[in-house]
Amino acid sequence: MHRRAVAALWTAVFVVAFGTNVPTPLLLVYRDLLGLSSDALTGAFGVYAAGLVPALLLAGPASDRFGRRRVVVPFVVLSVVTSLLFLGASGSVLLLFVCRFLQGAVSGVVFSVGTAWLGELVGDPARAARLTTAALGGGWAIGPLVSGLLAQWLPLPTVLPYLVHVALMLVGLALLPRVPETLAPADRRRGPWINLGVPPGTRTAFVLVVLPVAIGVFTFPSTAVTVLPLLLTPSMPQIAVAITGLVAGVTLLTGVFAQPLGRRIGYVAAGPTGLAVGAAGFGLSLLGVSTGAWPLLVPVALLLGVGYGLCLAAGLTMVGELASPTARGALTGTFYACAYLGFGVPLLLSLAGGSAGFARPLGVLAVVVAGCAALLALPAARRLVRPAVPAASPPAASPPLA
């Protein structure tokens, strides 16, 4: 029963994650259909975070008060409704933004509370972090890869990918009744509706170490799937949508396969290492932009994927160790809220570059990320976080998914 419950919840989280990135390669299609500027295009991508961050901050405390199931299940249903609403977004900029906002709200609830729920089912923070990374990373990767291929070479590019997601969501919904509630009524707490969940005594470690690692998580894939395709679209005639889906898939799936590296180097070191590798990916992307060599997007995607994966796994492991049992949902939501600030980076790059384009701001971003990596690699930063995270040494290898 336990293994089947873990597999059922893992599947539900996976298919919701699949849907969140279905629109990613389609943004180039929407740009042509709706006449979107670069600012509007990156804004449509980033408004996802506007729905997600408040949902993250509210969903964790709500689940700590009412239980995991009562919070998660309605938003899994909303994921289906949102994909159906997307069917009309090709004719309305407003509907496109509304759908992305709703998608963010769904993600904020399911990813934060679902992660806490899965962690309580599994019991081991390190293994739960690996399972969560696999579910989220796998869904985030396969969703845009499938939608990019469907949209590039099959009819109805703004319809068929969403219908595929709806079909998968029906499977996820059918499995959810197998998942038991893990937070007993006696353990539920009636605290403030907005509760960051950071325990006293660990706030300095969270702000100085966990926060920059969290922001790095989605700075890498969001830049990979919006800024870089926009820069190199002229070099990719007739294949830009498919290549964007491929870049998104490679970036996010690489994050899943980066887990053995994280276990080898230890999760205290994985955060700064992930930031450093991501900075290297940004540097290589500048070479691709300057030469117009779009095939460089593949190694760039690999580097940014490793950076994203190491940062996500390191952050989730630290959160699992920091959180108190009755506030795990709140702290997990806080971590994801910080992580999704990275979705605003492409819009910031677009606004900073203006008519001059993305290249110069992208170079500045590479330098800033490299500087953060260097600071977090200092012995003082390691000493700051290590007492709060006893699992900093490499955890045992993850068993096969149940």
mmCIF file of C-alpha atoms in Angstrom:
data_model
loop_
_atom_site.group_PDB
_atom_site.id
_atom_site.type_symbol
_atom_site.label_atom_id
_atom_site.label_comp_id
_atom_site.label_asym_id
_atom_site.label_seq_id
_atom_site.Cartn_x
_atom_site.Cartn_y
_atom_site.Cartn_z
ATOM 1 C CA MET A 1 0.000 0.000 0.000
ATOM 2 C CA HIS A 2 2.770 2.416 0.924
ATOM 3 C CA ARG A 3 4.654 1.891 -2.339
ATOM 4 C CA ARG A 4 1.476 2.253 -4.400
ATOM 5 C CA ALA A 5 0.538 5.440 -2.554
ATOM 6 C CA VAL A 6 3.972 6.930 -3.239
ATOM 7 C CA ALA A 7 3.724 5.961 -6.919
ATOM 8 C CA ALA A 8 0.209 7.439 -7.208
ATOM 9 C CA LEU A 9 1.178 10.787 -5.675
ATOM 10 C CA TRP A 10 4.401 10.869 -7.700
ATOM 11 C CA THR A 11 2.339 10.404 -10.878
ATOM 12 C CA ALA A 12 -0.066 13.209 -9.980
ATOM 13 C CA VAL A 13 2.808 15.630 -9.322
ATOM 14 C CA PHE A 14 4.501 14.516 -12.552
ATOM 15 C CA VAL A 15 1.483 15.159 -14.797
ATOM 16 C CA VAL A 16 0.824 18.579 -13.235
ATOM 17 C CA ALA A 17 4.489 19.449 -13.855
ATOM 18 C CA PHE A 18 4.119 18.158 -17.423
ATOM 19 C CA GLY A 19 1.308 20.635 -18.039
ATOM 20 C CA THR A 20 3.080 23.688 -16.648
ATOM 21 C CA ASN A 21 5.616 23.659 -19.473
ATOM 22 C CA VAL A 22 3.341 22.652 -22.340
ATOM 23 C CA PRO A 23 2.963 26.362 -23.329
ATOM 24 C CA THR A 24 6.724 27.046 -23.215
ATOM 25 C CA PRO A 25 7.677 26.218 -26.849
ATOM 26 C CA LEU A 26 4.249 27.427 -27.977
ATOM 27 C CA LEU A 27 5.121 30.984 -26.920
ATOM 28 C CA LEU A 28 6.834 31.415 -30.290
ATOM 29 C CA VAL A 29 3.571 30.352 -31.961
ATOM 30 C CA TYR A 30 1.574 32.775 -29.805
ATOM 31 C CA ARG A 31 4.069 35.518 -30.668
ATOM 32 C CA ASP A 32 3.260 35.130 -34.366
ATOM 33 C CA LEU A 33 -0.498 34.632 -33.903
ATOM 34 C CA LEU A 34 -0.973 37.502 -31.432
ATOM 35 C CA GLY A 35 1.848 39.830 -32.537
ATOM 36 C CA LEU A 36 3.592 39.803 -29.138
ATOM 37 C CA SER A 37 6.695 41.925 -28.491
ATOM 38 C CA SER A 38 9.714 40.511 -26.647
ATOM 39 C CA ASP A 39 8.563 42.209 -23.438
ATOM 40 C CA ALA A 40 5.054 40.783 -23.816
ATOM 41 C CA LEU A 41 6.403 37.321 -24.608
ATOM 42 C CA THR A 42 8.678 37.200 -21.567
ATOM 43 C CA GLY A 43 5.838 38.748 -19.555
ATOM 44 C CA ALA A 44 3.492 35.936 -20.591
ATOM 45 C CA PHE A 45 6.123 33.488 -19.425
ATOM 46 C CA GLY A 46 6.781 35.363 -16.178
ATOM 47 C CA VAL A 47 3.142 35.974 -15.149
ATOM 48 C CA TYR A 48 3.172 32.311 -14.198
ATOM 49 C CA ALA A 49 5.243 33.336 -11.182
ATOM 50 C CA ALA A 50 2.698 36.033 -10.285
ATOM 51 C CA GLY A 51 0.105 33.316 -9.717
ATOM 52 C CA LEU A 52 2.545 30.879 -8.237
ATOM 53 C CA VAL A 53 4.311 32.856 -5.499
ATOM 54 C CA PRO A 54 1.204 33.870 -3.509
ATOM 55 C CA ALA A 55 -0.185 30.346 -3.920
ATOM 56 C CA LEU A 56 3.052 28.948 -2.533
ATOM 57 C CA LEU A 57 2.959 31.215 0.485
ATOM 58 C CA LEU A 58 -0.705 30.459 1.248
ATOM 59 C CA ALA A 59 -0.884 26.758 0.330
ATOM 60 C CA GLY A 60 1.702 25.504 2.806
ATOM 61 C CA PRO A 61 0.086 27.022 5.907
ATOM 62 C CA ALA A 62 -3.357 26.008 4.585
ATOM 63 C CA SER A 63 -2.244 22.388 4.256
ATOM 64 C CA ASP A 64 -0.667 22.497 7.716
ATOM 65 C CA ARG A 65 -4.100 23.589 8.985
ATOM 66 C CA PHE A 66 -6.498 21.485 6.894
ATOM 67 C CA GLY A 67 -4.369 18.557 5.726
ATOM 68 C CA ARG A 68 -2.579 17.789 2.469
ATOM 69 C CA ARG A 69 -5.396 16.104 0.534
ATOM 70 C CA ARG A 70 -8.004 18.827 0.992
ATOM 71 C CA VAL A 71 -5.615 21.402 -0.468
ATOM 72 C CA VAL A 72 -4.006 19.418 -3.291
ATOM 73 C CA VAL A 73 -6.930 17.628 -4.962
ATOM 74 C CA PRO A 74 -8.978 20.736 -5.998
ATOM 75 C CA PHE A 75 -5.924 22.264 -7.647
ATOM 76 C CA VAL A 76 -5.159 19.070 -9.548
ATOM 77 C CA VAL A 77 -8.679 19.429 -10.964
ATOM 78 C CA LEU A 78 -7.951 23.095 -11.774
ATOM 79 C CA SER A 79 -4.926 21.951 -13.790
ATOM 80 C CA VAL A 80 -7.315 20.133 -16.145
ATOM 81 C CA VAL A 81 -9.605 23.166 -16.387
ATOM 82 C CA THR A 82 -6.666 25.450 -17.161
ATOM 83 C CA SER A 83 -5.454 23.283 -20.041
ATOM 84 C CA LEU A 84 -8.977 23.360 -21.494
ATOM 85 C CA LEU A 85 -9.038 27.170 -21.209
ATOM 86 C CA PHE A 86 -5.732 27.317 -23.105
ATOM 87 C CA LEU A 87 -7.590 26.007 -26.177
ATOM 88 C CA GLY A 88 -8.887 29.550 -26.737
ATOM 89 C CA ALA A 89 -5.686 31.422 -25.897
ATOM 90 C CA SER A 90 -4.474 31.596 -29.505
ATOM 91 C CA GLY A 91 -7.068 34.299 -30.145
ATOM 92 C CA SER A 92 -6.727 36.362 -26.972
ATOM 93 C CA VAL A 93 -3.696 37.905 -25.272
ATOM 94 C CA LEU A 94 -5.749 38.401 -22.104
ATOM 95 C CA LEU A 95 -6.760 34.734 -21.969
ATOM 96 C CA LEU A 96 -3.132 33.685 -22.530
ATOM 97 C CA PHE A 97 -2.045 35.743 -19.510
ATOM 98 C CA VAL A 98 -4.993 34.498 -17.404
ATOM 99 C CA CYS A 99 -4.188 30.880 -18.218
ATOM 100 C CA ARG A 100 -0.526 31.325 -17.342
ATOM 101 C CA PHE A 101 -1.559 32.973 -14.056
ATOM 102 C CA LEU A 102 -3.892 30.059 -13.230
ATOM 103 C CA GLN A 103 -1.170 27.612 -14.176
ATOM 104 C CA GLY A 104 1.102 29.337 -11.682
ATOM 105 C CA ALA A 105 -1.516 29.078 -8.930
ATOM 106 C CA VAL A 106 -1.966 25.361 -9.631
ATOM 107 C CA SER A 107 1.776 24.798 -9.569
ATOM 108 C CA GLY A 108 2.237 26.778 -6.368
ATOM 109 C CA VAL A 109 -0.201 24.575 -4.503
ATOM 110 C CA VAL A 110 0.590 21.165 -5.995
ATOM 111 C CA PHE A 111 4.371 21.500 -5.997
ATOM 112 C CA SER A 112 4.703 22.822 -2.448
ATOM 113 C CA VAL A 113 2.046 20.770 -0.674
ATOM 114 C CA GLY A 114 2.616 17.758 -2.918
ATOM 115 C CA THR A 115 6.310 17.835 -2.025
ATOM 116 C CA ALA A 116 5.493 17.953 1.690
ATOM 117 C CA TRP A 117 2.912 15.177 1.245
ATOM 118 C CA LEU A 118 5.365 12.992 -0.658
ATOM 119 C CA GLY A 119 8.058 13.653 1.945
ATOM 120 C CA GLU A 120 5.754 12.480 4.716
ATOM 121 C CA LEU A 121 4.849 9.333 2.783
ATOM 122 C CA VAL A 122 8.506 8.491 2.119
ATOM 123 C CA GLY A 123 9.914 9.522 5.508
ATOM 124 C CA ASP A 124 13.531 10.050 4.376
ATOM 125 C CA PRO A 125 14.264 13.705 3.413
ATOM 126 C CA ALA A 126 17.086 12.829 1.015
ATOM 127 C CA ARG A 127 15.089 10.165 -0.828
ATOM 128 C CA ALA A 128 12.009 12.394 -0.871
ATOM 129 C CA ALA A 129 14.082 15.173 -2.441
ATOM 130 C CA ARG A 130 15.280 12.797 -5.174
ATOM 131 C CA LEU A 131 11.747 11.537 -5.887
ATOM 132 C CA THR A 132 10.393 15.084 -5.979
ATOM 133 C CA THR A 133 13.164 16.238 -8.302
ATOM 134 C CA ALA A 134 12.450 13.280 -10.601
ATOM 135 C CA ALA A 135 8.694 13.988 -10.685
ATOM 136 C CA LEU A 136 9.047 17.717 -11.201
ATOM 137 C CA GLY A 137 12.082 17.586 -13.472
ATOM 138 C CA GLY A 138 10.680 14.743 -15.547
ATOM 139 C CA GLY A 139 7.319 16.462 -16.007
ATOM 140 C CA TRP A 140 8.862 19.842 -16.722
ATOM 141 C CA ALA A 141 11.182 18.253 -19.319
ATOM 142 C CA ILE A 142 8.837 15.916 -21.153
ATOM 143 C CA GLY A 143 5.966 18.428 -21.345
ATOM 144 C CA PRO A 144 7.730 21.022 -23.534
ATOM 145 C CA LEU A 145 9.556 18.361 -25.537
ATOM 146 C CA VAL A 146 6.259 16.705 -26.499
ATOM 147 C CA SER A 147 4.415 19.978 -27.113
ATOM 148 C CA GLY A 148 7.273 21.390 -29.201
ATOM 149 C CA LEU A 149 7.341 18.367 -31.480
ATOM 150 C CA LEU A 150 3.553 18.259 -31.801
ATOM 151 C CA ALA A 151 3.306 21.980 -32.511
ATOM 152 C CA GLN A 152 6.118 21.990 -35.079
ATOM 153 C CA TRP A 153 4.991 19.122 -37.273
ATOM 154 C CA LEU A 154 1.339 18.288 -36.548
ATOM 155 C CA PRO A 155 -1.842 20.320 -37.127
ATOM 156 C CA LEU A 156 -3.586 22.345 -34.411
ATOM 157 C CA PRO A 157 -0.369 23.442 -32.645
ATOM 158 C CA THR A 158 -2.217 25.372 -29.931
ATOM 159 C CA VAL A 159 -4.797 22.638 -29.298
ATOM 160 C CA LEU A 160 -3.310 19.147 -29.558
ATOM 161 C CA PRO A 161 -0.582 19.554 -26.863
ATOM 162 C CA TYR A 162 -3.192 20.601 -24.279
ATOM 163 C CA LEU A 163 -5.463 17.677 -25.121
ATOM 164 C CA VAL A 164 -2.554 15.322 -24.487
ATOM 165 C CA HIS A 165 -2.072 16.920 -21.080
ATOM 166 C CA VAL A 166 -5.778 16.621 -20.226
ATOM 167 C CA ALA A 167 -5.645 12.904 -21.001
ATOM 168 C CA LEU A 168 -2.642 12.452 -18.696
ATOM 169 C CA MET A 169 -4.323 14.487 -15.950
ATOM 170 C CA LEU A 170 -7.322 12.164 -15.968
ATOM 171 C CA VAL A 171 -4.938 9.304 -15.162
ATOM 172 C CA GLY A 172 -3.392 11.302 -12.320
ATOM 173 C CA LEU A 173 -6.804 12.141 -10.888
ATOM 174 C CA ALA A 174 -7.847 8.493 -11.010
ATOM 175 C CA LEU A 175 -4.817 7.516 -8.907
ATOM 176 C CA LEU A 176 -5.135 10.180 -6.186
ATOM 177 C CA PRO A 177 -7.746 8.275 -4.095
ATOM 178 C CA ARG A 178 -4.990 5.756 -3.311
ATOM 179 C CA VAL A 179 -2.963 8.373 -1.435
ATOM 180 C CA PRO A 180 -3.747 8.600 2.300
ATOM 181 C CA GLU A 181 -3.750 11.794 4.309
ATOM 182 C CA THR A 182 -0.450 12.034 6.192
ATOM 183 C CA LEU A 183 -1.129 14.908 8.577
ATOM 184 C CA ALA A 184 -3.290 13.657 11.434
ATOM 185 C CA PRO A 185 -5.865 16.101 12.855
ATOM 186 C CA ALA A 186 -3.967 16.224 16.143
ATOM 187 C CA ASP A 187 -0.843 17.444 14.302
ATOM 188 C CA ARG A 188 -2.552 20.226 12.381
ATOM 189 C CA ARG A 189 -1.800 23.764 13.474
ATOM 190 C CA ARG A 190 -3.787 26.984 13.355
ATOM 191 C CA GLY A 191 -1.085 29.513 12.745
ATOM 192 C CA PRO A 192 -1.005 32.646 10.570
ATOM 193 C CA TRP A 193 -2.156 32.277 6.965
ATOM 194 C CA ILE A 194 1.192 33.482 5.727
ATOM 195 C CA ASN A 195 3.857 31.515 7.527
ATOM 196 C CA LEU A 196 7.328 31.256 6.036
ATOM 197 C CA GLY A 197 8.043 28.231 8.226
ATOM 198 C CA VAL A 198 11.707 29.123 8.837
ATOM 199 C CA PRO A 199 12.573 27.871 12.355
ATOM 200 C CA PRO A 200 14.237 30.324 14.758
ATOM 201 C CA GLY A 201 17.987 29.971 14.754
ATOM 202 C CA THR A 202 18.174 28.980 11.079
ATOM 203 C CA ARG A 203 17.079 32.243 9.460
ATOM 204 C CA THR A 204 20.600 33.471 8.732
ATOM 205 C CA ALA A 205 21.469 30.177 7.048
ATOM 206 C CA PHE A 206 18.256 30.313 5.028
ATOM 207 C CA VAL A 207 18.750 33.889 3.813
ATOM 208 C CA LEU A 208 22.466 33.681 3.037
ATOM 209 C CA VAL A 209 22.694 30.128 1.682
ATOM 210 C CA VAL A 210 19.295 28.631 0.804
ATOM 211 C CA LEU A 211 17.868 31.809 -0.768
ATOM 212 C CA PRO A 212 20.530 32.361 -3.485
ATOM 213 C CA VAL A 213 20.516 28.654 -4.307
ATOM 214 C CA ALA A 214 16.713 28.769 -4.583
ATOM 215 C CA ILE A 215 16.711 31.755 -6.946
ATOM 216 C CA GLY A 216 19.254 29.973 -9.124
ATOM 217 C CA VAL A 217 16.929 26.981 -9.569
ATOM 218 C CA PHE A 218 14.606 28.526 -12.157
ATOM 219 C CA THR A 219 16.822 31.320 -13.376
ATOM 220 C CA PHE A 220 18.635 28.705 -15.482
ATOM 221 C CA PRO A 221 15.755 26.920 -17.259
ATOM 222 C CA SER A 222 13.605 30.049 -17.651
ATOM 223 C CA THR A 223 16.453 31.833 -19.419
ATOM 224 C CA ALA A 224 17.189 28.760 -21.518
ATOM 225 C CA VAL A 225 13.652 28.436 -22.862
ATOM 226 C CA THR A 226 12.790 32.113 -23.454
ATOM 227 C CA VAL A 227 15.810 34.365 -23.902
ATOM 228 C CA LEU A 228 18.071 32.014 -25.857
ATOM 229 C CA PRO A 229 15.482 30.906 -28.457
ATOM 230 C CA LEU A 230 14.506 34.546 -28.998
ATOM 231 C CA LEU A 231 18.149 35.462 -29.578
ATOM 232 C CA LEU A 232 18.727 32.617 -32.020
ATOM 233 C CA THR A 233 15.351 32.362 -33.798
ATOM 234 C CA PRO A 234 16.764 33.965 -37.005
ATOM 235 C CA SER A 235 19.293 31.117 -37.176
ATOM 236 C CA MET A 236 16.591 28.432 -36.805
ATOM 237 C CA PRO A 237 14.093 28.928 -39.651
ATOM 238 C CA GLN A 238 11.220 26.433 -39.689
ATOM 239 C CA ILE A 239 12.475 24.567 -36.597
ATOM 240 C CA ALA A 240 12.460 27.197 -33.828
ATOM 241 C CA VAL A 241 9.441 25.744 -31.985
ATOM 242 C CA ALA A 242 10.844 22.216 -31.990
ATOM 243 C CA ILE A 243 14.302 23.412 -30.929
ATOM 244 C CA THR A 244 12.777 25.439 -28.087
ATOM 245 C CA GLY A 245 10.974 22.322 -26.882
ATOM 246 C CA LEU A 246 14.197 20.341 -27.205
ATOM 247 C CA VAL A 247 16.171 22.929 -25.229
ATOM 248 C CA ALA A 248 13.528 22.951 -22.498
ATOM 249 C CA GLY A 249 13.459 19.160 -22.390
ATOM 250 C CA VAL A 250 17.235 18.770 -22.297
ATOM 251 C CA THR A 251 17.652 21.463 -19.641
ATOM 252 C CA LEU A 252 15.034 20.103 -17.296
ATOM 253 C CA LEU A 253 15.703 16.405 -17.841
ATOM 254 C CA THR A 254 19.417 16.948 -17.278
ATOM 255 C CA GLY A 255 18.466 18.324 -13.877
ATOM 256 C CA VAL A 256 17.046 14.923 -12.965
ATOM 257 C CA PHE A 257 20.156 13.060 -14.062
ATOM 258 C CA ALA A 258 22.387 15.484 -12.155
ATOM 259 C CA GLN A 259 21.344 13.811 -8.900
ATOM 260 C CA PRO A 260 24.240 11.283 -8.744
ATOM 261 C CA LEU A 261 26.674 14.194 -9.003
ATOM 262 C CA GLY A 262 24.880 15.922 -6.141
ATOM 263 C CA ARG A 263 25.133 12.823 -3.990
ATOM 264 C CA ARG A 264 28.824 12.465 -4.762
ATOM 265 C CA ILE A 265 29.847 15.996 -3.858
ATOM 266 C CA GLY A 266 27.398 16.397 -0.960
ATOM 267 C CA TYR A 267 24.498 18.793 -0.798
ATOM 268 C CA VAL A 268 26.341 21.574 1.015
ATOM 269 C CA ALA A 269 28.677 21.809 -1.988
ATOM 270 C CA ALA A 270 25.961 21.082 -4.573
ATOM 271 C CA GLY A 271 24.412 24.556 -4.291
ATOM 272 C CA PRO A 272 27.496 26.642 -5.150
ATOM 273 C CA THR A 273 28.564 24.046 -7.721
ATOM 274 C CA GLY A 274 25.186 24.315 -9.422
ATOM 275 C CA LEU A 275 25.454 28.104 -9.555
ATOM 276 C CA ALA A 276 28.965 27.884 -11.019
ATOM 277 C CA VAL A 277 27.924 25.412 -13.722
ATOM 278 C CA GLY A 278 24.921 27.595 -14.594
ATOM 279 C CA ALA A 279 27.179 30.637 -14.928
ATOM 280 C CA ALA A 280 29.365 28.633 -17.323
ATOM 281 C CA GLY A 281 26.243 27.816 -19.350
ATOM 282 C CA PHE A 282 25.402 31.493 -19.642
ATOM 283 C CA GLY A 283 28.940 32.190 -20.799
ATOM 284 C CA LEU A 284 28.742 29.535 -23.510
ATOM 285 C CA SER A 285 25.356 30.877 -24.603
ATOM 286 C CA LEU A 286 26.961 34.257 -25.283
ATOM 287 C CA LEU A 287 29.361 32.537 -27.662
ATOM 288 C CA GLY A 288 26.426 30.942 -29.470
ATOM 289 C CA VAL A 289 24.645 34.275 -29.743
ATOM 290 C CA SER A 290 27.713 36.088 -31.067
ATOM 291 C CA THR A 291 28.336 33.444 -33.745
ATOM 292 C CA GLY A 292 24.721 32.547 -34.534
ATOM 293 C CA ALA A 293 25.584 28.885 -33.904
ATOM 294 C CA TRP A 294 22.252 27.554 -32.643
ATOM 295 C CA PRO A 295 23.585 23.967 -32.154
ATOM 296 C CA LEU A 296 25.454 25.365 -29.129
ATOM 297 C CA LEU A 297 22.042 25.520 -27.452
ATOM 298 C CA VAL A 298 22.356 21.797 -26.713
ATOM 299 C CA PRO A 299 25.556 21.962 -24.596
ATOM 300 C CA VAL A 300 24.233 25.186 -23.057
ATOM 301 C CA ALA A 301 21.051 23.340 -22.105
ATOM 302 C CA LEU A 302 23.133 20.557 -20.539
ATOM 303 C CA LEU A 303 25.102 23.015 -18.403
ATOM 304 C CA LEU A 304 22.043 24.972 -17.329
ATOM 305 C CA GLY A 305 20.264 21.701 -16.586
ATOM 306 C CA VAL A 306 23.059 20.526 -14.305
ATOM 307 C CA GLY A 307 22.966 23.888 -12.538
ATOM 308 C CA TYR A 308 19.196 23.740 -12.097
ATOM 309 C CA GLY A 309 19.234 20.141 -10.867
ATOM 310 C CA LEU A 310 22.011 20.634 -8.321
ATOM 311 C CA CYS A 311 20.381 23.784 -6.933
ATOM 312 C CA LEU A 312 16.941 22.173 -6.683
ATOM 313 C CA ALA A 313 18.145 19.013 -4.972
ATOM 314 C CA ALA A 314 20.424 20.912 -2.594
ATOM 315 C CA GLY A 315 17.652 23.330 -1.657
ATOM 316 C CA LEU A 316 15.021 20.638 -1.100
ATOM 317 C CA THR A 317 17.402 18.613 1.060
ATOM 318 C CA MET A 318 18.222 21.632 3.205
ATOM 319 C CA VAL A 319 14.525 22.453 3.550
ATOM 320 C CA GLY A 320 13.771 18.877 4.593
ATOM 321 C CA GLU A 321 16.373 19.099 7.333
ATOM 322 C CA LEU A 322 15.461 22.609 8.486
ATOM 323 C CA ALA A 323 11.686 22.189 8.677
ATOM 324 C CA SER A 324 9.789 21.268 11.800
ATOM 325 C CA PRO A 325 7.258 18.441 11.211
ATOM 326 C CA THR A 326 4.201 20.683 11.602
ATOM 327 C CA ALA A 327 5.504 23.450 9.314
ATOM 328 C CA ARG A 328 7.074 21.442 6.502
ATOM 329 C CA GLY A 329 4.433 22.589 4.026
ATOM 330 C CA ALA A 330 5.055 26.236 4.891
ATOM 331 C CA LEU A 331 8.840 26.049 4.540
ATOM 332 C CA THR A 332 8.615 24.057 1.323
ATOM 333 C CA GLY A 333 6.290 26.721 -0.077
ATOM 334 C CA THR A 334 8.729 29.439 0.960
ATOM 335 C CA PHE A 335 11.576 27.653 -0.814
ATOM 336 C CA TYR A 336 9.590 27.327 -4.038
ATOM 337 C CA ALA A 337 8.423 30.943 -3.806
ATOM 338 C CA CYS A 338 12.070 32.006 -3.699
ATOM 339 C CA ALA A 339 12.956 29.580 -6.501
ATOM 340 C CA TYR A 340 10.245 30.872 -8.815
ATOM 341 C CA LEU A 341 11.560 34.411 -8.549
ATOM 342 C CA GLY A 342 13.898 33.133 -11.273
ATOM 343 C CA PHE A 343 10.939 33.147 -13.685
ATOM 344 C CA GLY A 344 11.083 36.920 -13.624
ATOM 345 C CA VAL A 345 14.696 37.006 -14.824
ATOM 346 C CA PRO A 346 13.883 36.823 -18.587
ATOM 347 C CA LEU A 347 11.557 39.830 -18.276
ATOM 348 C CA LEU A 348 14.227 41.747 -16.338
ATOM 349 C CA LEU A 349 16.759 40.922 -19.067
ATOM 350 C CA SER A 350 14.331 42.115 -21.734
ATOM 351 C CA LEU A 351 13.623 45.376 -19.924
ATOM 352 C CA ALA A 352 17.310 45.970 -19.142
ATOM 353 C CA GLY A 353 18.398 45.299 -22.723
ATOM 354 C CA GLY A 354 15.688 47.374 -24.363
ATOM 355 C CA SER A 355 16.286 47.922 -28.061
ATOM 356 C CA ALA A 356 19.891 46.722 -27.693
ATOM 357 C CA GLY A 357 18.702 43.160 -26.980
ATOM 358 C CA PHE A 358 19.473 40.522 -24.395
ATOM 359 C CA ALA A 359 23.196 39.953 -24.914
ATOM 360 C CA ARG A 360 24.698 42.544 -22.559
ATOM 361 C CA PRO A 361 22.306 41.852 -19.633
ATOM 362 C CA LEU A 362 22.934 38.134 -20.120
ATOM 363 C CA GLY A 363 26.664 38.733 -19.686
ATOM 364 C CA VAL A 364 26.034 40.704 -16.490
ATOM 365 C CA LEU A 365 23.847 37.886 -15.198
ATOM 366 C CA ALA A 366 26.619 35.357 -15.838
ATOM 367 C CA VAL A 367 29.051 37.437 -13.772
ATOM 368 C CA VAL A 368 26.576 37.888 -10.895
ATOM 369 C CA VAL A 369 25.787 34.161 -10.718
ATOM 370 C CA ALA A 370 29.492 33.264 -10.796
ATOM 371 C CA GLY A 371 30.110 35.714 -7.949
ATOM 372 C CA CYS A 372 27.343 34.126 -5.838
ATOM 373 C CA ALA A 373 28.843 30.698 -6.469
ATOM 374 C CA ALA A 374 32.254 31.877 -5.308
ATOM 375 C CA LEU A 375 30.838 33.384 -2.106
ATOM 376 C CA LEU A 376 28.829 30.274 -1.210
ATOM 377 C CA ALA A 377 31.897 28.104 -1.758
ATOM 378 C CA LEU A 378 33.830 29.969 0.956
ATOM 379 C CA PRO A 379 34.482 28.040 4.196
ATOM 380 C CA ALA A 380 32.455 30.586 6.186
ATOM 381 C CA ALA A 381 29.338 29.876 4.105
ATOM 382 C CA ARG A 382 29.828 26.122 4.450
ATOM 383 C CA ARG A 383 30.197 26.416 8.234
ATOM 384 C CA LEU A 384 27.037 28.500 8.356
ATOM 385 C CA VAL A 385 24.838 25.876 6.759
ATOM 386 C CA ARG A 386 26.471 22.599 7.799
ATOM 387 C CA PRO A 387 25.239 22.515 11.419
ATOM 388 C CA ALA A 388 21.675 22.998 10.196
ATOM 389 C CA VAL A 389 21.976 20.264 7.579
ATOM 390 C CA PRO A 390 23.431 17.075 9.035
ATOM 391 C CA ALA A 391 22.716 15.258 5.740
ATOM 392 C CA ALA A 392 25.334 17.313 3.923
ATOM 393 C CA SER A 393 27.386 14.198 3.293
ATOM 394 C CA PRO A 394 26.294 12.167 0.281
ATOM 395 C CA PRO A 395 23.087 10.247 1.077
ATOM 396 C CA ALA A 396 22.550 6.645 0.107
ATOM 397 C CA ALA A 397 21.714 5.894 -3.502
ATOM 398 C CA SER A 398 18.068 6.303 -4.388
ATOM 399 C CA PRO A 399 16.113 3.044 -4.859
ATOM 400 C CA PRO A 400 14.082 2.600 -8.019
ATOM 401 C CA LEU A 401 10.855 4.568 -8.174
ATOM 402 C CA ALA A 402 8.013 2.656 -6.598
#
